Every structure is written in C-alpha cells, then in structure tokens.
Coordinates of C-alpha atoms in Angstrom, one line a residue:
Chain X
X424 CA 15.9 -16.4 8.4
X425 CA 13.9 -14.7 5.6
X426 CA 11.5 -13.4 8.2
X427 CA 14.3 -12.1 10.3
X428 CA 15.6 -10.2 7.3
X429 CA 12.1 -8.9 6.7
X430 CA 11.7 -7.7 10.3
X431 CA 15.1 -6.1 10.2
X432 CA 14.1 -4.3 7.0
X433 CA 11.0 -2.9 8.6
X434 CA 13.0 -1.8 11.6
X435 CA 15.7 -0.2 9.5
X436 CA 13.2 1.8 7.5
X437 CA 11.7 3.3 10.7
X438 CA 15.1 4.2 12.0
X439 CA 16.3 5.6 8.6
X440 CA 13.2 7.8 8.3
X441 CA 13.6 9.1 11.8
X442 CA 17.2 9.9 11.3
X443 CA 16.3 11.8 8.1
X444 CA 13.5 13.7 9.6
X445 CA 15.3 16.5 11.6
X446 CA 12.1 18.5 11.9
X447 CA 10.3 15.7 13.7
X448 CA 13.3 15.2 16.1
X449 CA 13.4 18.9 17.1
X450 CA 9.6 19.3 17.3
X451 CA 9.3 16.2 19.4
X452 CA 11.8 17.9 21.8
X453 CA 9.8 21.1 21.9
X454 CA 6.8 19.8 23.9
X455 CA 8.9 18.2 26.7
X456 CA 10.9 21.4 26.9
X457 CA 7.8 23.5 27.2
X458 CA 6.4 21.4 30.0
X459 CA 9.7 21.2 31.8
X460 CA 10.6 24.8 31.8
X461 CA 7.3 26.7 31.7
X462 CA 5.1 24.4 33.6
X463 CA 7.9 23.1 35.8
X464 CA 9.3 26.5 36.7
X465 CA 5.8 27.9 37.4
X466 CA 4.9 25.1 39.8
X467 CA 8.4 24.7 41.4
X468 CA 7.8 27.0 44.5
X469 CA 4.7 25.2 45.6
X470 CA 6.3 21.8 45.3
X471 CA 9.5 23.0 47.0
X472 CA 7.5 24.2 50.0
X473 CA 5.7 20.9 50.3
X474 CA 8.9 18.8 50.5
X475 CA 10.8 21.2 52.6
X476 CA 13.1 22.1 49.8
X477 CA 14.4 18.6 49.4
X478 CA 13.0 18.2 45.9
X479 CA 12.9 20.5 42.9
X480 CA 9.6 20.2 41.0
X481 CA 11.4 20.1 37.7
X482 CA 13.5 17.2 39.0
X483 CA 10.3 15.5 40.1
X484 CA 8.8 16.1 36.6
X485 CA 11.8 15.1 34.7
X486 CA 11.1 11.3 34.6
X487 CA 7.5 12.1 33.5
X488 CA 9.0 14.1 30.7
X489 CA 11.2 11.2 29.7
X490 CA 8.1 9.0 29.7
X491 CA 6.3 11.6 27.6
X492 CA 9.0 11.7 24.9
X493 CA 8.9 7.9 24.7
X494 CA 5.1 7.7 24.8
X495 CA 4.5 10.3 22.0
X496 CA 7.2 9.0 19.8
X497 CA 6.1 5.4 20.1
X498 CA 2.5 6.3 19.3
X499 CA 3.7 8.4 16.4
X500 CA 5.6 5.5 15.0
X501 CA 2.5 3.4 15.2
X502 CA 0.6 6.1 13.3
X503 CA 2.9 5.5 10.4
X504 CA 1.0 2.3 9.7
X505 CA -2.1 4.2 9.0
X506 CA 0.0 6.7 7.1
X507 CA 1.6 3.9 5.0
X508 CA -1.8 2.4 4.3
X509 CA -3.1 5.7 3.0
X510 CA 0.0 6.3 0.9
X511 CA 0.2 2.7 -0.3
X512 CA 3.5 1.5 1.0
X513 CA 1.8 -0.9 3.3
X514 CA 0.6 -2.8 0.3
X515 CA 4.2 -3.4 -0.8
X516 CA 4.9 -4.8 2.6
X517 CA 1.8 -6.9 2.9
X518 CA 2.3 -8.7 -0.4
X519 CA 5.9 -9.4 0.3
X520 CA 6.7 -13.1 1.2
X521 CA 7.5 -12.1 4.8
X522 CA 5.2 -13.3 7.5
X523 CA 2.9 -10.6 8.9
X524 CA 4.1 -11.5 12.4
X525 CA 7.7 -10.6 11.3
X526 CA 6.4 -7.3 9.9
X527 CA 4.5 -6.4 13.0
X528 CA 7.5 -7.3 15.3
X529 CA 9.8 -5.3 13.0
X530 CA 7.4 -2.4 13.4
X531 CA 7.4 -2.8 17.2
X532 CA 11.2 -2.9 17.2
X533 CA 11.4 0.1 14.9
X534 CA 9.0 2.2 16.9
X535 CA 10.6 1.3 20.2
X536 CA 14.1 2.1 18.9
X537 CA 13.1 5.5 17.6
X538 CA 11.2 6.3 20.9
X539 CA 14.2 5.4 23.0
X540 CA 16.4 7.7 20.8
X541 CA 14.0 10.5 21.5
X542 CA 14.1 9.7 25.2
X543 CA 17.9 9.8 25.1
X544 CA 17.8 13.2 23.5
X545 CA 15.6 14.4 26.4
X546 CA 17.9 12.6 28.9
X547 CA 20.8 14.9 27.7
X548 CA 18.9 17.8 29.3
X549 CA 19.3 16.3 32.8
X550 CA 22.3 18.3 33.8
X551 CA 20.5 21.5 32.8
X552 CA 17.9 21.1 35.5
X553 CA 20.4 19.8 38.1
X554 CA 19.8 16.1 37.8
X555 CA 23.1 14.2 38.2
X556 CA 23.1 10.7 36.8
X557 CA 25.7 8.0 37.1
X558 CA 26.6 5.7 34.2
X559 CA 24.7 2.8 35.7
X560 CA 21.6 4.9 36.2
X561 CA 21.7 5.9 32.5
X562 CA 22.0 2.3 31.4
X563 CA 19.0 1.4 33.7
X564 CA 17.0 4.4 32.4
X565 CA 17.6 3.4 28.8
X566 CA 16.5 -0.1 29.6
X567 CA 13.3 1.1 31.3
X568 CA 12.5 3.5 28.5
X569 CA 12.9 0.6 26.0
X570 CA 10.5 -1.4 28.0
X571 CA 8.0 1.4 28.1
X572 CA 8.6 2.1 24.4
X573 CA 7.8 -1.5 23.5
X574 CA 4.6 -1.4 25.6
X575 CA 3.4 1.8 23.9
X576 CA 4.4 0.9 20.3
X577 CA 2.5 -2.4 20.6
X578 CA -0.4 -0.6 22.0
X579 CA -0.3 1.9 19.1
X580 CA 0.0 -0.9 16.5
X581 CA -2.9 -2.7 18.1
X582 CA -5.1 0.3 17.6
X583 CA -3.6 1.3 14.2
X584 CA -3.8 -2.2 12.7
X585 CA -7.5 -1.9 11.7
X586 CA -7.7 1.8 11.4
X587 CA -8.2 3.2 7.9
X588 CA -8.3 6.9 8.2
X589 CA -5.7 9.2 9.7
X590 CA -8.5 11.4 11.3
X591 CA -10.1 8.5 13.1
X592 CA -6.8 7.3 14.5
X593 CA -5.8 10.8 15.7
X594 CA -9.2 11.2 17.4
X595 CA -8.7 7.9 19.1
X596 CA -5.2 8.8 20.2
X597 CA -6.2 12.2 21.6
X598 CA -8.9 10.4 23.5
X599 CA -6.5 7.9 25.0
X600 CA -3.1 9.5 25.0
X601 CA -3.7 12.6 27.1
X602 CA -5.6 10.8 29.8
X603 CA -2.9 8.1 29.9
X604 CA -0.3 10.8 30.3
X605 CA -2.2 12.8 33.0
X606 CA -3.1 9.7 35.0
X607 CA 0.5 8.4 35.0
X608 CA 1.7 10.6 37.8
X609 CA 4.0 12.5 35.6
X610 CA 3.0 15.9 37.0
X611 CA 1.9 15.1 40.5
X612 CA 2.5 12.4 43.1
X613 CA -0.2 9.8 43.1
X614 CA 0.1 9.3 46.8
X615 CA -3.0 10.5 48.8
X616 CA -5.2 11.0 45.7
X617 CA -8.8 9.9 45.8
X618 CA -9.5 6.3 45.3
X619 CA -11.0 6.5 41.8
X620 CA -7.9 8.4 40.6
X621 CA -5.6 5.9 42.2
X622 CA -7.4 3.0 40.5
X623 CA -7.4 4.7 37.1
X624 CA -3.7 5.3 37.4
X625 CA -3.2 1.6 38.3
X626 CA -4.7 0.5 34.9
X627 CA -2.7 3.1 33.0
X628 CA 0.4 1.4 31.5
X629 CA 2.3 4.7 31.6
X630 CA 2.1 4.9 35.4
X631 CA 4.5 2.0 35.7
X632 CA 6.9 3.6 33.3
X633 CA 6.9 6.9 35.1
X634 CA 7.2 5.3 38.5
X635 CA 10.2 3.2 37.5
X636 CA 11.9 6.0 35.7
X637 CA 11.4 8.3 38.7
X638 CA 12.9 5.9 41.1
X639 CA 16.0 5.6 39.0
X640 CA 16.4 9.3 38.3
X641 CA 15.9 10.4 41.9
X642 CA 17.6 7.4 43.6
X643 CA 20.8 9.3 44.5
X644 CA 19.5 12.9 44.9
X645 CA 16.7 12.6 47.4
X646 CA 16.6 11.0 50.8
X647 CA 15.3 7.5 51.1
X648 CA 12.4 8.6 53.3
X649 CA 11.2 11.0 50.6
X650 CA 11.8 8.4 47.9
X651 CA 9.6 6.0 49.8
X652 CA 6.8 8.5 49.9
X653 CA 7.0 9.1 46.1
X654 CA 7.4 5.6 44.8
X655 CA 4.2 3.7 44.1
X656 CA 5.4 0.2 43.5
X657 CA 8.7 -1.6 44.0
X658 CA 10.9 -1.3 40.9
X659 CA 10.6 -5.0 40.2
X660 CA 6.8 -4.8 40.2
X661 CA 7.0 -2.0 37.6
X662 CA 9.3 -4.0 35.4
X663 CA 7.2 -7.2 35.6
X664 CA 3.9 -5.3 35.0
X665 CA 5.4 -3.6 31.9
X666 CA 6.8 -6.8 30.5
X667 CA 3.4 -8.5 31.0
X668 CA 1.7 -5.5 29.3
X669 CA 4.1 -5.7 26.4
X670 CA 3.1 -9.3 25.8
X671 CA -0.5 -8.5 26.3
X672 CA -0.4 -5.9 23.6
X673 CA 2.0 -7.5 21.2
X674 CA 0.0 -10.7 20.8
X675 CA -3.3 -9.2 19.8
X676 CA -1.4 -6.5 17.8
X677 CA 0.3 -9.2 15.7
X678 CA -2.9 -11.1 15.3
X679 CA -4.9 -8.0 14.2
X680 CA -2.1 -7.0 11.8
X681 CA -2.0 -10.5 10.2
X682 CA -5.7 -10.8 9.5
X683 CA -6.6 -10.8 5.9
X684 CA -9.5 -8.8 4.6
Chain T
X847 CA 0.8 -26.7 -14.8
X848 CA -1.0 -23.4 -15.5
X849 CA 0.4 -20.2 -14.1
X850 CA -2.9 -19.1 -12.9
X851 CA -6.1 -21.1 -12.3
X852 CA -9.1 -19.1 -11.0
X853 CA -11.8 -21.4 -9.7
X854 CA -15.2 -19.8 -9.3
X855 CA -13.9 -16.7 -7.5
X856 CA -16.5 -14.7 -5.7
X857 CA -16.0 -11.5 -3.7
X858 CA -18.8 -9.6 -2.0
X859 CA -18.6 -6.3 -0.2
X860 CA -21.7 -6.4 2.0
X861 CA -24.5 -7.1 -0.5
X862 CA -22.6 -5.8 -3.4
X863 CA -21.1 -8.6 -5.6
X864 CA -17.9 -7.2 -7.0
X865 CA -16.7 -10.4 -8.6
X866 CA -19.1 -13.1 -9.5
X867 CA -18.1 -16.7 -10.2
X868 CA -15.0 -15.8 -12.2
X869 CA -13.2 -18.7 -13.8
X870 CA -10.2 -18.8 -16.1
X871 CA -6.8 -20.3 -16.7
X872 CA -3.6 -18.6 -17.7
X873 CA -0.8 -20.6 -19.4
X874 CA 2.8 -20.1 -18.4
X875 CA 4.5 -17.3 -20.4
X876 CA 1.2 -15.9 -21.5
X877 CA 0.2 -12.3 -21.3
X878 CA -3.4 -12.3 -20.1
X879 CA -5.5 -9.2 -20.0
X880 CA -8.5 -8.3 -18.0
X881 CA -10.4 -5.7 -19.9
X882 CA -13.3 -3.9 -18.5
X883 CA -14.6 -0.5 -17.4
X884 CA -13.6 1.0 -14.0
X885 CA -15.6 -0.7 -11.3
X886 CA -16.1 -3.9 -13.2
X887 CA -14.2 -6.0 -10.7
X888 CA -10.7 -6.0 -12.2
X889 CA -8.8 -4.7 -9.2
X890 CA -10.9 -6.9 -6.8
X891 CA -9.9 -10.0 -8.9
X892 CA -6.2 -9.0 -9.0
X893 CA -6.3 -8.3 -5.2
X894 CA -7.7 -11.8 -4.6
X895 CA -5.0 -13.4 -6.8
X896 CA -2.3 -11.5 -5.0
X897 CA -3.6 -12.6 -1.5
X898 CA -4.5 -9.0 -0.6
X899 CA -8.2 -9.8 -0.4
X900 CA -9.8 -13.1 0.8
X901 CA -12.3 -14.5 -1.7
X902 CA -15.8 -14.8 -0.3
X903 CA -16.0 -18.1 -2.2
X904 CA -13.9 -20.1 -4.6
X905 CA -10.1 -20.0 -4.9
X906 CA -7.2 -19.6 -7.3
X907 CA -3.9 -21.4 -7.8
X908 CA -0.9 -19.3 -8.7
X909 CA 2.1 -21.3 -9.9
X910 CA 0.5 -24.2 -8.0
X911 CA 0.0 -22.4 -4.7
X912 CA -3.5 -21.9 -3.4
X913 CA -4.2 -18.2 -2.5
X914 CA -6.4 -19.2 0.4
X915 CA -4.3 -22.0 1.9
X916 CA -0.7 -21.0 1.0
X917 CA -0.6 -17.2 0.6
X918 CA 3.1 -17.2 1.5
X919 CA 3.9 -19.5 -1.4
X920 CA 1.9 -17.3 -3.7
X921 CA 3.7 -14.1 -2.5
X922 CA 7.1 -15.6 -3.2
X923 CA 6.3 -16.3 -6.8
X924 CA 4.6 -13.1 -7.8
X925 CA 5.4 -9.5 -8.5
X926 CA 2.9 -6.8 -8.4
X927 CA 2.6 -3.4 -9.9
X928 CA -0.2 -1.7 -8.2
X929 CA -2.7 0.8 -9.6
X930 CA -2.0 3.3 -6.8
X931 CA 1.4 4.4 -5.7
X932 CA 3.0 2.1 -3.2
X933 CA 6.4 3.6 -2.8
X934 CA 8.0 5.1 0.3
X935 CA 8.2 8.7 -0.9
X936 CA 10.6 9.8 1.8
X937 CA 13.3 7.5 0.6
X938 CA 15.3 7.5 -2.6
X939 CA 14.5 5.2 -5.6
X940 CA 17.6 3.1 -4.8
X941 CA 16.5 2.7 -1.2
X942 CA 13.0 1.6 -2.4
X943 CA 14.6 -1.0 -4.6
X944 CA 16.9 -2.1 -1.8
X945 CA 14.0 -2.5 0.6
X946 CA 12.2 -4.6 -1.9
X947 CA 15.2 -6.8 -2.4
X948 CA 15.4 -7.3 1.4
X949 CA 11.7 -8.2 1.7
X950 CA 12.0 -10.7 -1.1
X951 CA 15.3 -12.1 0.1
X952 CA 17.2 -11.2 -3.2
X953 CA 20.9 -11.9 -2.8
X954 CA 23.1 -8.8 -2.7
X955 CA 24.9 -9.4 -6.0
X956 CA 21.7 -10.2 -7.8
X957 CA 20.2 -7.0 -6.4
X958 CA 23.2 -4.9 -7.5
X959 CA 23.1 -6.2 -11.1
X960 CA 19.4 -6.3 -11.5
X961 CA 18.6 -2.9 -10.0
X962 CA 21.3 -1.2 -12.2
X963 CA 19.8 -2.9 -15.3
X964 CA 16.2 -2.0 -14.3
X965 CA 17.0 1.6 -13.5
X966 CA 18.6 1.9 -16.9
X967 CA 15.5 0.4 -18.6
X968 CA 13.0 2.6 -16.9
X969 CA 15.3 5.6 -17.5
X970 CA 15.9 6.5 -13.9
X971 CA 19.6 5.6 -13.6
X972 CA 20.7 9.2 -13.2
X973 CA 18.0 10.1 -10.7
X974 CA 18.2 7.0 -8.6
X975 CA 19.4 8.8 -5.5
X976 CA 16.7 11.4 -5.6
X977 CA 14.0 11.3 -3.0
X978 CA 10.8 9.8 -4.5
X979 CA 8.7 12.7 -3.2
X980 CA 10.3 14.9 -5.7
X981 CA 9.5 12.6 -8.7
X982 CA 6.8 13.2 -11.3
X983 CA 3.9 10.8 -11.6
X984 CA 5.5 9.1 -14.6
X985 CA 8.8 8.6 -12.8
X986 CA 7.1 7.0 -9.8
X987 CA 5.2 4.7 -12.0
X988 CA 8.4 3.6 -13.8
X989 CA 10.1 3.1 -10.5
X990 CA 7.3 0.9 -9.4
X991 CA 7.5 -1.2 -12.5
X992 CA 11.3 -1.7 -12.0
X993 CA 10.6 -2.7 -8.4
X994 CA 8.0 -5.2 -9.3
X995 CA 10.5 -7.0 -11.6
X996 CA 13.4 -6.9 -9.2
X997 CA 13.0 -10.4 -7.7
X998 CA 12.4 -12.3 -10.9
X999 CA 8.8 -13.1 -10.3
X1000 CA 7.2 -16.1 -12.1
X1001 CA 3.9 -14.3 -12.5
X1002 CA 3.7 -10.6 -12.8
X1003 CA 0.5 -8.8 -11.9
X1004 CA 0.0 -5.4 -13.4
X1005 CA -3.0 -3.4 -12.3
X1006 CA -3.4 -0.7 -14.9
X1007 CA 0.3 -0.6 -15.5
X1008 CA 0.6 2.4 -17.7
X1009 CA -2.2 4.5 -16.4
X1010 CA -1.3 8.2 -16.6
X1011 CA 1.9 7.7 -18.6
X1012 CA 2.8 9.5 -21.8
X1013 CA 2.8 7.4 -25.0
X1014 CA 6.6 7.3 -25.3
X1015 CA 7.0 5.8 -21.8
X1016 CA 4.1 3.5 -22.4
X1017 CA 5.8 2.1 -25.5
X1018 CA 9.1 1.8 -23.7
X1019 CA 7.5 -0.2 -20.9
X1020 CA 5.7 -2.5 -23.3
X1021 CA 8.9 -3.1 -25.2
X1022 CA 10.5 -4.2 -22.0
X1023 CA 7.6 -6.3 -20.8
X1024 CA 7.6 -8.2 -24.1
X1025 CA 11.4 -8.6 -24.0
X1026 CA 11.1 -9.9 -20.5
X1027 CA 8.5 -12.5 -21.5
X1028 CA 10.8 -13.6 -24.4
X1029 CA 13.9 -13.9 -22.1
X1030 CA 12.5 -15.2 -18.9
X1031 CA 9.1 -16.6 -19.8
X1032 CA 7.4 -14.5 -17.2
X1033 CA 3.6 -14.9 -17.1
X1034 CA 1.8 -11.6 -17.0
X1035 CA -1.7 -10.9 -15.8
X1036 CA -2.8 -7.4 -16.3
X1037 CA -5.9 -5.3 -16.0
X1038 CA -6.6 -2.4 -18.3
X1039 CA -9.3 -0.2 -19.7
X1040 CA -7.0 1.0 -22.5
X1041 CA -7.9 -0.8 -25.7
X1042 CA -4.4 -0.2 -27.3
X1043 CA -2.9 -1.9 -24.3
X1044 CA -5.2 -4.9 -24.4
X1045 CA -3.9 -5.4 -28.0
X1046 CA -0.6 -6.5 -26.6
X1047 CA -2.2 -9.5 -24.8
X1048 CA -2.2 -13.0 -26.0
X1049 CA -5.7 -13.5 -24.6
X1050 CA -8.2 -11.1 -23.1
X1051 CA -11.0 -11.7 -20.6
X1052 CA -13.7 -9.2 -20.9
X1053 CA -15.3 -8.4 -17.6
X1054 CA -18.4 -6.3 -16.8
X1055 CA -20.3 -6.0 -13.6
X1056 CA -18.2 -8.6 -12.0
X1057 CA -18.9 -11.3 -14.5
X1058 CA -16.7 -12.7 -17.3
X1059 CA -18.4 -12.0 -20.6
X1060 CA -15.8 -13.6 -23.0
X1061 CA -12.2 -15.0 -23.0
X1062 CA -10.3 -15.1 -26.3
X1063 CA -7.5 -13.8 -28.4
X1064 CA -7.8 -10.2 -29.5
X1065 CA -8.3 -11.1 -33.1
X1066 CA -10.9 -13.8 -32.3
X1067 CA -12.8 -11.4 -30.2
X1068 CA -12.8 -8.8 -33.0
X1069 CA -14.0 -11.5 -35.4
X1070 CA -17.1 -11.7 -33.2
X1071 CA -18.1 -8.2 -34.3
X1072 CA -18.9 -9.6 -37.7
X1073 CA -16.3 -8.2 -40.0
X1074 CA -14.6 -5.2 -41.3
X1075 CA -15.9 -1.7 -41.8
X1076 CA -15.5 -0.1 -45.3
X1077 CA -16.0 3.6 -45.7
X1078 CA -16.3 4.7 -49.4
X1079 CA -17.1 8.0 -51.1
X1080 CA -18.3 7.9 -54.7
X1081 CA -19.5 10.4 -57.3
X1082 CA -23.0 9.2 -56.8
X1083 CA -23.7 7.7 -53.5
X1084 CA -27.4 7.0 -53.9
X1085 CA -26.9 5.0 -57.1
X1086 CA -23.9 3.2 -55.6
X1087 CA -25.9 2.2 -52.5
X1088 CA -28.7 0.9 -54.7
X1089 CA -26.4 -1.2 -56.8
X1090 CA -24.5 -2.6 -53.9
X1091 CA -27.7 -3.7 -52.3
X1092 CA -29.3 -5.2 -55.3
X1093 CA -26.3 -6.9 -56.9
X1094 CA -24.0 -7.7 -53.9
X1095 CA -26.6 -7.9 -51.3
X1096 CA -24.8 -5.5 -48.9
X1097 CA -26.6 -3.0 -46.8
X1098 CA -25.1 0.4 -46.5
X1099 CA -25.6 3.4 -44.3
X1100 CA -24.7 7.0 -44.8
X1101 CA -21.5 8.2 -43.1
X1102 CA -21.0 11.5 -41.2
X1103 CA -19.2 13.2 -44.1
X1104 CA -21.2 12.1 -47.1
X1105 CA -19.6 8.7 -47.3
X1106 CA -21.2 5.3 -47.4
X1107 CA -20.4 2.8 -44.6
X1108 CA -20.8 -0.9 -45.0
X1109 CA -19.8 -3.9 -42.9
X1110 CA -18.5 -7.1 -44.5
X1111 CA -16.8 -10.3 -43.4
X1112 CA -13.4 -9.6 -44.9
X1113 CA -12.9 -6.1 -46.3
X1114 CA -9.6 -6.8 -48.1
X1115 CA -11.4 -9.3 -50.4
X1116 CA -14.6 -7.3 -50.8
X1117 CA -13.0 -4.1 -51.9
X1118 CA -11.8 -5.4 -55.4
X1119 CA -15.2 -6.9 -56.0
X1120 CA -16.9 -3.7 -55.1
X1121 CA -14.6 -1.6 -57.2
X1122 CA -15.3 -3.8 -60.2
X1123 CA -19.1 -3.7 -59.5
X1124 CA -19.2 0.0 -59.4
X1125 CA -16.9 0.5 -62.5
X1126 CA -18.4 -2.1 -64.7
X1127 CA -22.1 -1.3 -64.4
X1128 CA -23.9 1.4 -66.3
X1129 CA -23.4 4.1 -65.6
X1130 CA -19.9 3.6 -64.2
X1131 CA -19.6 5.2 -60.7
X1132 CA -16.3 6.8 -59.9
X1133 CA -14.9 6.0 -56.5
X1134 CA -13.2 9.0 -54.9
X1135 CA -11.9 7.6 -51.6
X1136 CA -12.0 4.3 -49.9
X1137 CA -10.8 3.0 -46.5
X1138 CA -11.2 -0.2 -44.6
X1139 CA -10.9 -0.5 -40.8
X1140 CA -10.8 -3.5 -38.6
X1141 CA -13.2 -3.5 -35.6
X1142 CA -11.5 -2.3 -32.4
X1143 CA -11.8 -3.9 -29.0
X1144 CA -14.0 -1.0 -28.2
X1145 CA -16.4 -2.3 -30.8
X1146 CA -16.1 -5.8 -29.3
X1147 CA -16.8 -4.4 -25.8
X1148 CA -20.0 -2.7 -27.0
X1149 CA -21.1 -5.8 -28.9
X1150 CA -20.6 -8.0 -25.9
X1151 CA -22.0 -5.8 -23.1
X1152 CA -24.3 -3.5 -25.0
X1153 CA -22.5 -0.4 -23.7
X1154 CA -19.3 1.4 -24.1
X1155 CA -16.5 1.3 -21.5
X1156 CA -17.8 3.8 -19.0
X1157 CA -15.7 6.5 -17.5
X1158 CA -15.2 7.7 -14.0
X1159 CA -18.8 7.2 -13.0
X1160 CA -18.7 3.5 -12.3
X1161 CA -15.3 3.9 -10.6
X1162 CA -16.5 6.4 -8.1
X1163 CA -19.5 4.2 -7.4
X1164 CA -17.2 1.3 -6.7
X1165 CA -15.0 3.3 -4.5
X1166 CA -18.0 4.4 -2.5
X1167 CA -19.1 0.8 -2.0
X1168 CA -15.6 -0.2 -0.9
X1169 CA -15.4 2.7 1.6
X1170 CA -18.8 1.8 3.0
X1171 CA -17.8 -1.7 3.4
X1172 CA -14.4 -0.9 4.9
X1173 CA -16.0 1.6 7.3
X1174 CA -18.4 -1.2 8.5
X1175 CA -15.4 -3.5 8.9
X1176 CA -13.6 -1.1 11.1
X1177 CA -16.6 -0.6 13.4
X1178 CA -17.0 -4.3 13.7

C-alpha cells in the first residue's frame, strides 16, 4: 500500500510537470510537424506514383510520426532521472521509505503516460492530412502507443539508471535514438530492403510499434492487398513482441535502479 | 537502545579511504555533531548512515535497524537535510512538502497541520505557493529543513544544515531544532565545519582524514586545550612578565598589540591572584586592560589534529576523488 502510494506520487509528479511545461509540449509537437509537412510533402509525389495513387505519403508516414512523438517523449522522461540526480531531487526519492522497485515502476508509468499524451496531441492532426479514424481505431491506437511508450520508457530508464552526467546520456541517446527511429520503417516501407537492413529493423523495438500503428491507421483507407504489402508482421505478433520487450527492459531497469552504491 | 550505533564503518572509493573504522554511539534525544574540515569524511559517513552509500566494511544501527540489512526500516525512521539542494525546483514549496508526505505515508490531516506549522516556523508561509526555482538560496534551505521534519522522524540527519544562511536565519533554525528536541525527543546527527554551530551539540566527534580523533562534550574538548587565555596590558610589561614568571611560575608571551598573553588552567581564579601580585609588589605595576577568553573549538581542532580546519582545498580534492570513482563505476 505504501509502495503503491509512492509509485503514484512519482507518476503524478511526472504528469504534473508535463502539464505545467507548455513549452515542452509545443516544441515536442514541432518536430513531428516538420517531418510530416516538409519531409512528407516533398516525398509525396514519388510515393504516390509507386502505389498508383492509392496511398498518400503523409498518410503512410503518419503512424511513424505518432511513434516518433511517443519515442522521444518517453526517452525525455527517462532523461529526467539523470536530471533529478544532477539537481538533487533523486536523493529525496532514494532515501524515502518507498521501495526502489515502486519508484522505478512509478517512473515507467509516469513517462509512459506523458508519452501517450504527446501521441494523442499528434493524433489530433490526423484529419488535417486526410486520415479518417473511427472511435475503435483511436482506442486501439492509444493502446498501442501506451505499449510502445512503456517499452521505450523502460529502455530509457535502463540506460539512465547508472548514468551520472547529462552529456553522456545525451550522447548515448543520440547514438541509439536516431538509428532506432530510422530503422523502424517510419519513413519507408521495409519490404524489399537488403537483408542486413531487414535484420537490423527486426531487432529494433520501434519497428513493432510503427508496424502495428500503421496497420491500425490505414486499415480502413487502403485496399487489403496494399495493406498486405506494407505490413511486416501480424498485429498480434507486434503486440506480443512489444509486451515481451517491455518485460525484458523493465526487469533489468528496476534492478539497476535499485542497486545501492 | 541507542539512536545510532556505528560499528567500525569503512568506506573506500577505489584506493582512497574516505572513512576509516569509525565507531561511535548516539543516545536518544542527543544532538551529536560531526566536526571536521571539508573532505574529512563527514558526508560519506552521513550517507552511509542514511543508506545512500553502502559501507565497504562495518555497519551501523539506526533506531535498531541495520543500514546494510534493513535499509527500508532505517529510511522510515530518519529525516535528512542534505548539504546540496534536493528540491524539485519546478514545483511550489507546498507541492514539495506534499510529495514528501506522500512518499513517507503521512496521513492527510497530519500533513495539513504539520506543513502549516513548519512553513510558519521557517518563515515561508506567505510564499508557499511560489515555484521553488524563484526562491533565494536561504529560502530553499529553510524549505528543505521544513521538509525533513514533516514526517516526525526519530533521528534527524543534518548535513551542514545552515551552510550559506544568514546569522538571523541560522539562529531561527537552531531555536526551532532545540525546541523540537525538547518537545519530541528527536535525536539529531549533524555535520558541520562551523565552530559556533558545533557549540549547540551535546557531544562532538572530531573527524580528520576519515578517522575519529576525539568524541566528547564541547566543554570537555575545550578543557583538553589546557586552560584559558588571559590577555593583559600593563604600564610596564617587561617587569610584569618577569614577576609573573618568578613568583607565579607562569610563562608569558608578547601579544600583537603590546599586551602580554598567558595560558592558565582557570582564568577566572587566576585573574584576582595576578592583580594582587602586580599591585602588591614593588614597584606596583598598574594594569590597564585585562581580558580572559575560553579556548574555542577551533583551538581544540588545531590541538587534536595539528592543523586548522582547512578551506575549500580539501573539499575539491575529495570531490575529484568521488567523481573519478563514480566515473569508473559507470564504465564498469
């Protein structure tokens, strides 16, 4: 009970800080918009020609942009651990009579919640680029974003747990984050790519997020034959893989976080 | 049961021994001070007692809980006021207190009452809804002290509690700490390198280079220096010095402004004797000014360790060691 209260407190703090930080909310929206409208509009004709006009490139990219918003926000939340360590607040949490497991899980919940909020903000843009979504699709998308958010926040915490300097963490994230994003199939279909690229994308957690989100977003607007050529894995496989990855990251993240110096 | 029992605590950072076989006991309700220069191992000791740092060897019992085997039990019974800021500066003072009450499972009504009372005491009641980032250093410190007391800890750890505070606030905080001890019997363990602050303690442990040099009450420690210091100015210093040495057997040395300085066991008794000695002899020597001073803890420290409490030099050395060790830890 006490640990539940502790985890709730940690979660609430992340949400409160996010809600208060309007600048962060808006700037986190900036990057997806840039990709969607500048990059997307620029490449749209090429993509359109390839699919015989059945698919708008921006619509193809949209799930990738959703994943991007979730991914970056989740990692940013994990960064706050390093931040809190540098500014001291982590000490207040670490000496509290709340188990470190509860703290770490509260942190995962907080980061994931905030990431999903950010994803929902991007989701509101869907009608602007002509993506029509039913209520059931929106519910599914939020569920999938939550799953991806949990995977990525746990991954971030796993890395942040032992990191002491902001600079080192940022370097590490630059090193991992951009490749993870590019390999995920957010910008281009992963069908017919060279074998090495296909394998790299398979070990990239974000791939499963993008793939599942894409299947949901496009399920009503593109013909089944086209969908079949875009989807990488069955939806169930994506979900199972993400759930497995979430566990695979959370367990060592909690362990790393709980270790005493 | 003692509030704190440290049993041969050792902490190494690589090859550097920060705390070396430190052993002491603190009674319940006692104010116990750790006095030493920066880098002497004070913070390392406090971090081990607070379960923030694992001892390399040895252990400690806090309110009966073992820091290595039952850190959760220790954390529930202690409150900590850190040397460096540990507030969430994006939140308001009230929110910081509320988070603390949640983490320590303080019931809502106790939190309401206690936080209002504490905010009053640390003089932040009218600014409680301001974001901490906009606070001055002293305000942040006061808020941290209020927060550390919020959950009625049995043992309160204070790592340099009034560092960087103005004298008025410092007095205020000490008044409150003493009142708290009287009302609730809170045991306090504090580190400091301020001598005036150490005077408030019931007992003081003097630490230097990671080793305990002495543990005693402030007055007993000062008695170790050998006595009081008398500074006297007479009409004829040379003759006075000669007479004091031959008749009373007291050695004198010249002071910086033409006075005579002498050390004696108890100055208050010696002054009348000295006055008489100087007035009665021939010729009578007129005494112009006289003052007696007790030895300070600074004198004690110099006596015990052979050097004065050093400044920032040792601290930066220590920080460098810690950083190196931590860097190595991250790579591993």
